Coordinates of N, CA and C in Angstrom, one line a residue:
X294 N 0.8 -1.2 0.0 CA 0.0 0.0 0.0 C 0.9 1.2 0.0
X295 N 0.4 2.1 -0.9 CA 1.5 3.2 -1.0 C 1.3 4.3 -0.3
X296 N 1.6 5.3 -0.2 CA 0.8 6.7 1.1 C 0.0 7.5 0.0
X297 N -0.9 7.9 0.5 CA -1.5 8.8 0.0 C -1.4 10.8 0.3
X298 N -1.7 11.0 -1.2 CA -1.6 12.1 -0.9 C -2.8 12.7 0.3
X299 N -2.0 14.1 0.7 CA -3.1 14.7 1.9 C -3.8 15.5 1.2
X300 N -4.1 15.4 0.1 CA -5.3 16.3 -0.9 C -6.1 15.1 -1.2
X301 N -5.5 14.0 -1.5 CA -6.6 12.3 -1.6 C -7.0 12.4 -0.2
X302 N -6.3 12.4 0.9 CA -6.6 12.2 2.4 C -8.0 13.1 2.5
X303 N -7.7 14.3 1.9 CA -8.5 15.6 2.7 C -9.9 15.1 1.8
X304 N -9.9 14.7 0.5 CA -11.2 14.6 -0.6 C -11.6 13.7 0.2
X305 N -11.1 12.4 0.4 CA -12.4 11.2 1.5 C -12.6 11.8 2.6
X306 N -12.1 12.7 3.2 CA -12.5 13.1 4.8 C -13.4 13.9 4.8
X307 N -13.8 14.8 3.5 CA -14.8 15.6 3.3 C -16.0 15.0 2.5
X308 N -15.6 14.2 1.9 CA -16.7 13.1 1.0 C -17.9 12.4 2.4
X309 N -16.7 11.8 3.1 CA -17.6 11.2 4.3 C -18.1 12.3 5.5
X310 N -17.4 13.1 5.9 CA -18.3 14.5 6.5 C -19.7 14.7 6.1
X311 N -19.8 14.9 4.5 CA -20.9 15.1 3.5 C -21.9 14.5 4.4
X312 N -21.2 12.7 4.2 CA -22.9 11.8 4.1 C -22.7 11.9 5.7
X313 N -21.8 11.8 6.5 CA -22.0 12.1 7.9 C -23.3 12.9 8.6
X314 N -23.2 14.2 7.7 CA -24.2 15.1 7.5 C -25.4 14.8 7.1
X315 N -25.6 14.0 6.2 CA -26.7 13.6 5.5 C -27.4 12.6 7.0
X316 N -26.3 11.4 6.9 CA -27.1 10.4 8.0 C -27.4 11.1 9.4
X317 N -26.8 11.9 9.8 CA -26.9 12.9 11.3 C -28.7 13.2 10.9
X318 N -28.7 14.0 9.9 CA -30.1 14.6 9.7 C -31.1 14.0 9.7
X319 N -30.7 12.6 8.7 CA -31.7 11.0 8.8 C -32.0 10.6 10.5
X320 N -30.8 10.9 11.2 CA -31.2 10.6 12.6 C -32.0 11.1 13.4
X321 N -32.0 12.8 13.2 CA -33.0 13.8 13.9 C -34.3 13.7 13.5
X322 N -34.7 13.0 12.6 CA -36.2 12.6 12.1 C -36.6 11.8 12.9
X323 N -35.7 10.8 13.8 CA -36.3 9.4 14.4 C -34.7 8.5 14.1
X324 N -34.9 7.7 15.4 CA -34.1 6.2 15.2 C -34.4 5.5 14.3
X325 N -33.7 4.9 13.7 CA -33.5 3.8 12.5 C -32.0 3.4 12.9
X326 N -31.9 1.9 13.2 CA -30.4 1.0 13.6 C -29.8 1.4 12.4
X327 N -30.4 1.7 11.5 CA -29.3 1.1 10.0 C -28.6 2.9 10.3
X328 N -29.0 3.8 10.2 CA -28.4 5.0 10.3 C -27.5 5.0 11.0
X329 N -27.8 4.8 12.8 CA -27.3 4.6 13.7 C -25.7 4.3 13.3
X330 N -25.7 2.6 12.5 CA -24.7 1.9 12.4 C -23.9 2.6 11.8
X331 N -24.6 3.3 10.5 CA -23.7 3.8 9.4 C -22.8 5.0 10.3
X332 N -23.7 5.8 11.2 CA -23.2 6.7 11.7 C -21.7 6.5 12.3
X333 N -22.0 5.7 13.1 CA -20.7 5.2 14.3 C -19.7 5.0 13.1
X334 N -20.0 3.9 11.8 CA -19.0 3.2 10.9 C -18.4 4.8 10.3
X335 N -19.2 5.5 10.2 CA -18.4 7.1 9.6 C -17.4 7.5 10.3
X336 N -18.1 7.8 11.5 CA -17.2 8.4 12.8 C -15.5 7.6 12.9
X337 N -16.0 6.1 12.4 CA -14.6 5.4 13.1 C -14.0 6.0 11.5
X338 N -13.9 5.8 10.3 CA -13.4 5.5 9.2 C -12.7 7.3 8.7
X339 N -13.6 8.1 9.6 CA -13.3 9.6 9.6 C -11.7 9.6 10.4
X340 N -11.9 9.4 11.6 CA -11.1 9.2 13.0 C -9.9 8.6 12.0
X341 N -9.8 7.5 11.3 CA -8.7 6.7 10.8 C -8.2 7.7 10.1
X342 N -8.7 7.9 8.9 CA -8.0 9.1 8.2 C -7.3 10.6 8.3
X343 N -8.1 11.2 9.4 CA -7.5 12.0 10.3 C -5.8 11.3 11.0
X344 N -6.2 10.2 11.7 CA -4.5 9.6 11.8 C -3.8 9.5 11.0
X345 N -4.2 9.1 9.8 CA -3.6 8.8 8.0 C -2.8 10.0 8.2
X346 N -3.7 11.2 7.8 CA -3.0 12.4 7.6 C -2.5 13.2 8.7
X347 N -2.4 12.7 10.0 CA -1.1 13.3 10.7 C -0.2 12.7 10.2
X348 N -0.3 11.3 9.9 CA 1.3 10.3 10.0 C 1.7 11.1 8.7
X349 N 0.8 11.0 7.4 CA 1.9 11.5 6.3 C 2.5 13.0 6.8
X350 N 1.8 13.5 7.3 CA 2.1 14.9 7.4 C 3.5 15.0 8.5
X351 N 3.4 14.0 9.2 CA 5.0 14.1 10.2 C 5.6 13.7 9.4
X352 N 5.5 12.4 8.4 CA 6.7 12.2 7.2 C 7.1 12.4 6.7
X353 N 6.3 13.9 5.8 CA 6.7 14.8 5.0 C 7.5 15.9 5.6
X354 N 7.1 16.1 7.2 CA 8.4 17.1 7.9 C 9.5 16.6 8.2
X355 N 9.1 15.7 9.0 CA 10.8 15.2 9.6 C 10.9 13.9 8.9
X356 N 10.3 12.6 7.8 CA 10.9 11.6 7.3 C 10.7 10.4 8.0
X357 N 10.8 9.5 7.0 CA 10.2 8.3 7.9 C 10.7 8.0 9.1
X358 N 9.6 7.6 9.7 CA 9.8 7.2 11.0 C 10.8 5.9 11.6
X359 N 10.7 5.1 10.9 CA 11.7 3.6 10.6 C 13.1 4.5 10.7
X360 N 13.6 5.7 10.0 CA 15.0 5.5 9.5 C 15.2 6.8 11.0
X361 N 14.3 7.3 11.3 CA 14.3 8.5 12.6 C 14.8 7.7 14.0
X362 N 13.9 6.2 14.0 CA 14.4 5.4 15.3 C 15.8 4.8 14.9
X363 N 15.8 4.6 14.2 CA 17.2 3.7 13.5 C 18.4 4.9 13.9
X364 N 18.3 6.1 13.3 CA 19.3 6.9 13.8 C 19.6 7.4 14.7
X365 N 18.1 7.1 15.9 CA 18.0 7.7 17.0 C 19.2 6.5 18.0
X366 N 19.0 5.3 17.8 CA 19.4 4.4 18.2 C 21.1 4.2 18.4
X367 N 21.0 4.4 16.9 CA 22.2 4.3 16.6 C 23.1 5.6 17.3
X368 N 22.7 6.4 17.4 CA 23.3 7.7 18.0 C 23.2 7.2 19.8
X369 N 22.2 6.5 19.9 CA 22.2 6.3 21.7 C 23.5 4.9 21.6
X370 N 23.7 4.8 21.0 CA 24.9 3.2 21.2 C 26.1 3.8 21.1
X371 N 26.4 5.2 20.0 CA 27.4 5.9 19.9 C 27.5 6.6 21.2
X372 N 26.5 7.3 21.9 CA 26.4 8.1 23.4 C 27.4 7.1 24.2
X373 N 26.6 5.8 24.0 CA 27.0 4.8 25.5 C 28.9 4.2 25.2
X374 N 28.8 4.1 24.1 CA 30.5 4.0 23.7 C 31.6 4.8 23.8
X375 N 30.6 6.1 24.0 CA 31.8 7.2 24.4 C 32.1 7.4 25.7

């Protein structure tokens, strides 16, 4: 799986906002489970994407994270040898 851009990130996060909106409104007429469900399923898949687009957004400032601990490491073995 490749990263996505934070302009792809941002179009699904506002795409699902949309129907978020739509089913919120479905909800204020009356309970219906199926809304309900869909609602919560929004809320989590929203929440995910929002983490999506921190993580790319810390990797685009400071770089992957794998090679950040790797160097961090390697710098604390250099500390402890000195």
């Amino acid at each position: 799986m490749g990263m996505r851009t934070l302009e792809e990130i941002k179009e699904e996060i506002d795409a699902l906002s949309e129907r978020r909106i739509e089913v919120m409104r479905g909800l204020s007429e009356g309970f219906d489970t199926t809304l309900a469900a869909e609602h919560k399923e929004l809320e989590e898949q929203i929440a995910q994407l929002w983490e999506e687009q921190r993580t790319v957004r810390a990797m685009l400032r400071f770089g992957d994270r794998d090679v950040i601990i790797q160097k961090a490491r390697q710098e604390e073995r250099l500390s402890r040898a000195a």
